[in-house]
Amino acid sequence: MRKKTVFQPLVGLLCLLLISFAGRAQTQKVTGRVTDDKDQPVAGASVTVKGAPAKGVTTNAEGFFTINAAPDAVLVVHSLGYQAEEWAVQAGKIPSIKLRAIAKELNEVTVSYGKQKQREVTGSIATVSAEPLQDQPVMQFAQQLEGKVAGVSVMESSGQPGRGVDFRIRGAASFYLSNQPLFVIDGLPITGSINNINPDEIETYTVLKDASATALYGSRAANGVILITTKHARAGEAKVEVNASYGVQSIPGNKVPKPMDAFQFATFMNERYQDMQTYEGYTGAIPTEYQNPSQYGAGTNWFKLLTRSAPIQNYDVTMQSATEHSSSTAIFGYQEQQGVLINNGTKLFSGRINKDFTTANGKIKMGVNIAPSYRLDHNNRLATDGVNGYFERFFEASPLISPYNPDGTYQRNVYSSGMVAYINPLATYNLTNDDYKTTRILGNVYLNYEFLHGLQLKLNAGIDKGGETRNYYQSGQVTSTVGNPTGTSSSVDNGSYTAEGYLDYKKTFGEHSLEVLGGYSAQKFSSTSNTITGLGFPNDDIPYLSAATSVTGSSGYSAYSLVSAIARVNYNYKGRYLLQGAIRNDGSSLVGSDARFGTFPSVSGGWIVSDEAFMRRLKPIGFLKLRGSYGVTGNNTFSGYYSAQSTTSNYYYNFNNTITQGTTIGNLGNADLQWERNLQLDLGFDLSILKDRILFTYDYYHKNTDHLIQTRPLPTASGYSSILDNVGAISLWGHEFTINTANLVGKLRWNTSLNISVDRNRITALVAPGYLRRNNTVTSDYYRQQVGHPLGAFYGFVFEGLYKDATDLANSAKYQATATNPNGVSNIGTIKVKDINGDGVIDDVNDRTFIGDPTPKFTGGLTNALSYKHFDLTISTAFDVGGQILNAAKWAYQTNMDGSRVPLAAALDHWRSLTNPGSGVYPRTLTGTTAIGREVNSQWLESASYLAIKNVTLGYTLSLKANSMFNSLRAYASIQELAVLTKYSGMNPEINLSGQDPTSGIKVDEEGYPIPRTISFGLSATFK
């Protein structure tokens, strides 16, 4: 009995130990993956064993996890914004756990000075994720946004490497100030160029369109605001990502202008001199080089000499690591784009370090973002577009002449008889060296301190510091004065400094929610510059100013300051009745001294109708929000920081027969110069139906921009020619539609995004005489800004063909006819235009009228994204429907019938006689009559409608094992600017002389740098 009693507890203890060891032996490693309902990995999700929550792990960047669990254990997975899920461990089965997103209210978006739940936003905003755009081989992030957002027009108006792309939000318009939106990167307003921003650094774009969304940026927000959030690591992430792409650019051959070759040009000039003998009494001989055109073949093809296929390449490395309280992101990039015109290109070296830290109790959050960059532009700042631009040179050199002398040196003069004395463009391109080196640092530090529950102090200080140097040298072989080389050395040092401090209070009272923000902001910008120019270089061996015999120089300094107070109140009741009010008071040194301070208020409201009980019967509708806003913003983006102030200049005058220098007022200031104001109304709604399979957004906006700034002439008796003043007002309105659909779900996924914008405008007020001309030269006075008409309305003669015969000439009005010269310069076969005032005489003042409108009926973009298993395909397009484009390149330059340059080959079919009238399009070469052909007329106008396939990307993501060194590996091929479907006869309807500045002439094609097509291949790899 005793033995049995003694051994019973020992046996029991032994059994417990065996059971324990057995349990431990049965514990196994379980590896699985967590994804969302779109099969995208969920990083930082918590995975625990049910009943033992203390022992858990988190998923990595690709959603993978490994945890120790018993064979019959249950895993619990949860992540912020998703419903928690459980998964029972099953032997031999790898966990694949899908999390479902909780209701839309948990989705946050970036707004002015913070974040806000998406469902509570009452302004008009649009958010674009940068991740799907990374496959596009572009130098500028702006190119990624073409056709992506309703109400936001992004156009590549020039193909110049790393340049030539501009924005316009809701038809932003100013006669004198900038039309570009304000860019804010991680809370730091950007004052200079956006070309130094590496697209691979960006995580999301938030476009603020209406006054309610932009009001807190006050005097800089009239053109809209684009908030850029760069990449920040998330909890649980630890990865290295490498992206590389290489592409080749080329000019689409189907749109290349076809000028006359050597045989055709010699034939044209031979016929021209024959016609001079027949009609003009010319008694001289036909120049020798034109007497026998058949001796020539194609001759020199200047287009081929001056263009090329050019490489573009991008390499980026991203390193990210984050824990619950700290995160680090480092991004380093190299981009290079050579131009499709020879001897120009750009290189960009960039870096970014984002570091964030949160204390254990969550009371303090702080961080630093710093982004240095270095850009080298080689011959990339030279004027390439418009009159005297480099592209114009293509039609100035004679195909009869070789670019080289017999000894292999460059031929300087490349003109034939009767042409203007043109300099060899090949030599000009190759013997000009213009290098800009730009160093820039963007950086800011922030501190958020919650010293009371719901009350935070937020501090932010930032710097945008840049330095730019230029080294320019042009050989004396190609300068306007032969043998006189020119060299320039210049530098610019500028910096923008921003400091902000504000309090943010959030509180919930039962069914009431309140957020109040208020604080101050200050910004100062300063710039120092100097330029030294040298002449008299003995030769081209030493292209530095030390070799110059004559040196002149200048230097300057400019600065401006902005001080502001901001306040915003957000209130909602029951989460469905929303109200917001915001106000900013700005004081700026840029405007007149008597109008330095401006107040910019806004108010907005929203109603989430879908939360109402009566909507429950409409089951297909998942979400419906009505919203409206009204507010005032301003524009103070002066290019000259002292434009509103009187400044002095040096002048020379004769004092006692001695040339003497003196100083007096050079610019007449205007103390009453006010802000340009933008008063805007916005009404819209957001709708989700069929379980978010269809999302629809609509906005109507109407805005009045008044106090428009422009220089206006003064009576010469005042001693000044002009003054900067407030001159008028513009009204702009439109509709915006956005629809996103999930067409197919499952193994084959197909998503579509379509946006359409309908924009209109009218000039409603201008000072006398009620219009503004582009200039006073009839040949280039392309448009007129006039009350009652849209911006940039084309102005000129109405083309009626050619005078057919003597009867037609006798019965028609003639150009500049007089009593002594009743035909003026008109004759049979010359251009005929409409007699607007019916006086029988065509003149420049009374017979020009509005002939066209550049405003399209609507614009937009369409993106389709498909994926099947490991393949994905994305097709992005942008389009304009309606509106006209002025093809000045073709009619003013490429069909110049006076022989001063090489015309298009089509111009060979021109009028020569009554029996040989040609095509009826191109007039005769009669001396003195070709000038009217270079004056703006309706023949120059063409349809501006187009559909551009901006990008097509096909990718393949490799299937990787859990124990692979890669988290992901993807290869892709991409075509940028695949095709432009249009009736426009020019190179590209997106090319614009003044970009998208509606007050400087939109839709004017004047010899622009060609936009290339790019075919590239890329590889993206993420390492664990």
Coordinates of C-alpha atoms in Angstrom, one line a residue, residues 243-555:
N243 CA 14.3 49.2 -60.3
A244 CA 16.1 49.5 -63.6
S245 CA 14.9 50.3 -67.1
Y246 CA 16.6 51.1 -70.4
G247 CA 14.8 52.6 -73.4
V248 CA 15.3 54.0 -76.9
Q249 CA 13.6 57.2 -78.1
S250 CA 12.8 58.0 -81.7
I251 CA 10.8 60.5 -83.6
P252 CA 7.6 59.0 -85.0
G253 CA 8.3 58.9 -88.8
N254 CA 4.7 59.3 -89.9
K255 CA 4.6 62.9 -88.7
V256 CA 8.0 64.1 -89.7
P257 CA 7.7 67.2 -92.0
K258 CA 8.8 66.4 -95.6
P259 CA 10.8 69.4 -97.0
M260 CA 12.0 69.6 -100.5
D261 CA 15.1 67.6 -101.3
A262 CA 17.9 69.0 -103.5
F263 CA 16.2 68.1 -106.8
Q264 CA 12.8 69.4 -105.7
F265 CA 14.2 72.7 -104.3
A266 CA 16.3 73.4 -107.4
T267 CA 13.2 72.8 -109.5
F268 CA 11.1 75.1 -107.2
M269 CA 13.7 77.9 -107.5
N270 CA 14.1 77.3 -111.2
E271 CA 10.4 77.8 -111.7
R272 CA 10.4 80.8 -109.4
Y273 CA 13.0 82.6 -111.5
Q274 CA 11.1 81.5 -114.7
D275 CA 7.9 83.1 -113.3
M276 CA 9.8 86.2 -112.4
Q277 CA 10.9 86.4 -116.1
T278 CA 7.3 85.8 -117.3
Y279 CA 5.4 88.0 -115.0
E280 CA 7.8 90.5 -113.4
G281 CA 10.1 91.6 -116.2
Y282 CA 13.1 90.0 -114.6
T283 CA 15.9 90.1 -117.1
G284 CA 18.6 88.4 -115.1
A285 CA 19.8 84.8 -115.6
I286 CA 18.6 81.9 -113.5
P287 CA 21.3 81.3 -110.9
T288 CA 23.7 78.6 -112.0
E289 CA 22.8 76.1 -109.2
Y290 CA 19.2 76.1 -110.3
Q291 CA 19.6 75.8 -114.1
N292 CA 19.8 72.0 -114.2
P293 CA 17.8 70.5 -111.3
S294 CA 18.2 67.0 -112.7
Q295 CA 21.9 67.0 -111.7
Y296 CA 20.8 66.6 -108.1
G297 CA 19.5 63.7 -106.2
A298 CA 18.2 63.9 -102.6
G299 CA 21.1 66.1 -101.5
T300 CA 21.8 66.9 -97.9
N301 CA 19.1 65.6 -95.5
W302 CA 19.4 68.0 -92.7
F303 CA 16.7 66.3 -90.7
K304 CA 18.6 63.1 -90.5
L305 CA 21.8 64.9 -89.7
L306 CA 20.3 66.8 -86.8
T307 CA 18.2 64.0 -85.2
R308 CA 18.9 60.6 -83.8
S309 CA 17.6 57.7 -81.8
A310 CA 18.5 58.4 -78.2
P311 CA 18.7 56.4 -75.0
I312 CA 16.8 56.9 -71.8
Q313 CA 17.7 55.0 -68.7
N314 CA 16.6 54.9 -65.0
Y315 CA 18.1 53.1 -62.0
D316 CA 16.7 53.3 -58.5
V317 CA 17.5 51.6 -55.2
T318 CA 15.0 51.8 -52.3
M319 CA 15.9 50.5 -48.8
Q320 CA 13.2 50.4 -46.2
S321 CA 12.9 49.2 -42.6
A322 CA 10.4 49.9 -39.9
T323 CA 9.3 48.8 -36.5
E324 CA 6.4 49.9 -34.4
H325 CA 8.1 53.1 -33.3
S326 CA 10.7 53.8 -36.0
S327 CA 10.9 53.8 -39.8
S328 CA 13.7 54.5 -42.3
T329 CA 13.6 54.9 -46.0
A330 CA 16.5 55.6 -48.3
I331 CA 16.1 56.1 -52.1
F332 CA 18.9 56.7 -54.5
G333 CA 18.4 57.2 -58.2
Y334 CA 20.1 57.9 -61.5
Q335 CA 18.3 59.1 -64.6
E336 CA 19.6 60.0 -68.0
Q337 CA 17.8 61.1 -71.1
Q338 CA 19.6 62.1 -74.3
G339 CA 17.7 64.3 -76.7
V340 CA 16.4 63.2 -80.1
L341 CA 18.0 66.3 -81.5
I342 CA 21.8 65.8 -81.5
N343 CA 24.1 67.0 -78.8
N344 CA 21.7 67.7 -76.0
G345 CA 20.4 65.8 -73.0
T346 CA 20.1 65.7 -69.2
K347 CA 21.3 63.6 -66.3
L348 CA 19.8 63.5 -62.7
F349 CA 21.4 62.1 -59.6
S350 CA 19.0 62.0 -56.7
G351 CA 18.7 60.8 -53.2
R352 CA 16.1 60.8 -50.4
I353 CA 16.2 59.8 -46.8
N354 CA 13.0 59.8 -44.8
K355 CA 13.2 59.0 -41.0
D356 CA 10.3 58.9 -38.6
F357 CA 10.2 58.1 -34.9
T358 CA 7.4 57.7 -32.4
T359 CA 7.8 57.4 -28.6
A360 CA 6.5 54.3 -26.8
N361 CA 3.5 56.2 -25.4
G362 CA 2.7 57.7 -28.8
K363 CA 2.8 61.2 -27.5
I364 CA 5.7 62.5 -29.6
K365 CA 6.2 61.9 -33.3
M366 CA 9.1 63.4 -35.1
G367 CA 10.9 63.0 -38.4
V368 CA 13.3 64.3 -41.0
N369 CA 13.1 64.2 -44.7
I370 CA 16.0 65.2 -46.8
A371 CA 16.4 65.0 -50.6
P372 CA 19.6 66.1 -52.3
S373 CA 19.9 66.1 -56.1
Y374 CA 22.3 67.1 -58.9
R375 CA 21.3 67.7 -62.5
L376 CA 23.4 68.3 -65.5
D377 CA 21.7 69.8 -68.5
H378 CA 23.8 69.8 -71.7
N379 CA 22.5 72.2 -74.4
N380 CA 19.2 71.6 -72.8
R381 CA 18.4 75.2 -71.9
L382 CA 19.0 76.5 -75.4
A383 CA 15.9 77.8 -77.1
T384 CA 14.6 75.0 -79.2
D385 CA 11.0 76.0 -79.8
G386 CA 9.5 79.0 -81.7
V387 CA 11.1 81.7 -83.9
N388 CA 14.9 81.4 -83.9
G389 CA 14.7 78.1 -82.0
Y390 CA 16.9 75.3 -83.0
F391 CA 14.2 73.2 -84.6
E392 CA 13.4 76.0 -87.0
R393 CA 17.0 75.5 -88.4
F394 CA 15.8 72.3 -90.1
F395 CA 14.2 74.3 -92.9
E396 CA 16.8 77.0 -93.2
A397 CA 19.7 75.1 -94.7
S398 CA 19.8 74.4 -98.4
P399 CA 19.8 70.7 -99.4
L400 CA 22.1 71.6 -102.3
I401 CA 25.0 72.3 -100.0
S402 CA 27.1 69.9 -98.0
P403 CA 27.6 70.6 -94.3
Y404 CA 31.4 69.9 -94.7
N405 CA 34.2 71.5 -96.7
P406 CA 36.4 69.2 -98.8
D407 CA 39.0 69.1 -95.9
G408 CA 36.3 67.8 -93.5
T409 CA 35.8 71.1 -91.6
Y410 CA 32.3 72.6 -91.2
Q411 CA 30.9 74.7 -94.0
R412 CA 29.8 77.9 -92.3
N413 CA 27.3 79.2 -94.9
V414 CA 24.6 76.8 -96.1
Y415 CA 22.4 79.0 -98.3
S416 CA 21.8 79.0 -102.0
S417 CA 21.0 82.0 -104.2
G418 CA 17.9 83.9 -103.1
M419 CA 18.0 82.5 -99.6
V420 CA 18.7 84.3 -96.3
A421 CA 22.3 83.9 -95.2
Y422 CA 21.9 80.9 -92.9
I423 CA 24.6 79.4 -90.8
N424 CA 25.3 75.6 -90.8
P425 CA 22.8 74.2 -88.2
L426 CA 24.9 71.0 -87.8
A427 CA 27.9 73.1 -86.9
T428 CA 25.8 75.3 -84.6
Y429 CA 24.5 72.2 -82.8
N430 CA 27.9 70.7 -82.4
L431 CA 30.0 73.8 -81.8
T432 CA 27.8 75.2 -79.0
N433 CA 28.4 74.0 -75.5
D434 CA 25.9 75.1 -72.8
D435 CA 26.1 73.2 -69.5
Y436 CA 23.9 73.9 -66.6
K437 CA 24.7 72.2 -63.3
T438 CA 22.0 72.4 -60.6
T439 CA 22.5 71.3 -57.0
R440 CA 19.4 71.2 -54.9
I441 CA 18.4 70.1 -51.4
L442 CA 14.9 69.7 -50.2
G443 CA 14.5 69.0 -46.5
N444 CA 12.2 69.4 -43.6
V445 CA 11.9 68.4 -40.0
Y446 CA 8.7 68.0 -38.0
L447 CA 7.6 67.5 -34.5
N448 CA 4.1 66.5 -33.2
Y449 CA 3.6 66.6 -29.5
E450 CA 0.3 65.6 -27.9
F451 CA 0.6 67.3 -24.6
L452 CA -3.1 67.0 -23.8
H453 CA -5.5 64.2 -24.9
G454 CA -6.7 65.2 -28.4
L455 CA -4.5 68.4 -28.5
Q456 CA -1.3 68.4 -30.5
L457 CA 1.4 70.9 -31.1
K458 CA 2.7 70.5 -34.7
L459 CA 5.9 72.2 -35.8
N460 CA 7.4 72.0 -39.3
A461 CA 10.5 73.7 -40.7
G462 CA 11.8 73.3 -44.2
I463 CA 14.4 74.4 -46.7
D464 CA 14.5 74.4 -50.5
K465 CA 18.1 75.3 -51.3
G466 CA 19.5 75.4 -54.8
G467 CA 22.6 76.4 -56.6
E468 CA 23.0 76.7 -60.4
T469 CA 26.0 77.3 -62.5
R470 CA 26.2 77.9 -66.3
N471 CA 29.2 77.5 -68.6
Y472 CA 28.4 78.6 -72.2
Y473 CA 30.7 78.8 -75.1
Q474 CA 30.0 79.1 -78.8
S475 CA 32.6 78.9 -81.5
G476 CA 33.3 81.8 -83.7
Q477 CA 32.6 79.6 -86.7
V478 CA 28.9 79.8 -85.9
T479 CA 28.3 83.0 -84.1
S480 CA 26.4 85.8 -85.8
T481 CA 29.7 87.7 -86.2
V482 CA 32.1 85.4 -87.9
G483 CA 35.3 84.7 -85.9
N484 CA 33.9 86.2 -82.7
P485 CA 33.4 83.4 -80.1
T486 CA 31.2 84.1 -77.1
G487 CA 31.5 82.7 -73.6
T488 CA 29.4 83.1 -70.5
S489 CA 29.8 82.0 -66.9
S490 CA 27.0 82.6 -64.5
S491 CA 25.7 81.3 -61.2
V492 CA 22.5 81.6 -59.1
D493 CA 22.2 80.8 -55.5
N494 CA 18.7 80.7 -54.1
G495 CA 16.8 79.4 -51.1
S496 CA 13.3 79.1 -49.7
Y497 CA 12.9 78.8 -46.0
T498 CA 9.6 77.8 -44.4
A499 CA 8.6 77.6 -40.7
E500 CA 5.2 76.6 -39.4
G501 CA 3.6 76.0 -36.0
Y502 CA 0.0 75.2 -35.2
L503 CA -2.3 73.5 -32.8
D504 CA -4.6 70.6 -33.8
Y505 CA -7.4 69.7 -31.5
K506 CA -9.7 66.7 -32.0
K507 CA -12.7 65.8 -29.8
T508 CA -15.8 63.6 -30.0
F509 CA -18.8 64.5 -28.0
G510 CA -21.3 61.6 -28.3
E511 CA -22.5 61.9 -31.9
H512 CA -20.6 65.1 -32.5
S513 CA -17.0 65.2 -33.8
L514 CA -14.9 68.3 -33.9
E515 CA -11.4 69.2 -35.2
V516 CA -9.9 72.6 -34.9
L517 CA -6.6 73.7 -36.4
G518 CA -4.9 77.0 -36.1
G519 CA -1.4 78.5 -36.4
Y520 CA 1.2 80.5 -38.2
S521 CA 3.4 80.1 -41.2
A522 CA 6.3 82.2 -42.5
Q523 CA 8.3 81.8 -45.7
K524 CA 11.3 83.7 -47.2
F525 CA 12.8 83.3 -50.6
S526 CA 16.1 84.9 -51.6
S527 CA 18.3 84.7 -54.7
T528 CA 21.7 86.0 -55.6
S529 CA 23.0 85.9 -59.1
N530 CA 25.9 87.0 -61.2
T531 CA 26.8 86.7 -64.9
I532 CA 30.1 87.3 -66.7
T533 CA 30.3 87.4 -70.5
G534 CA 33.6 87.3 -72.5
L535 CA 34.4 88.2 -76.2
G536 CA 37.5 88.3 -78.2
F537 CA 38.7 84.7 -77.8
P538 CA 41.7 84.2 -80.0
N539 CA 40.5 80.7 -80.9
D540 CA 38.4 77.8 -79.7
D541 CA 41.2 76.0 -77.9
I542 CA 40.5 77.6 -74.5
P543 CA 36.8 78.1 -74.0
Y544 CA 37.2 79.8 -70.7
L545 CA 36.8 83.5 -69.8
S546 CA 40.5 83.7 -68.9
A547 CA 41.2 83.6 -72.6
A548 CA 38.8 86.4 -73.5
T549 CA 40.1 89.9 -74.3
S550 CA 36.8 91.7 -73.3
V551 CA 34.8 90.8 -70.2
T552 CA 31.6 92.4 -68.9
G553 CA 29.6 91.3 -65.9
S554 CA 26.6 92.0 -63.7
S555 CA 25.1 90.7 -60.4

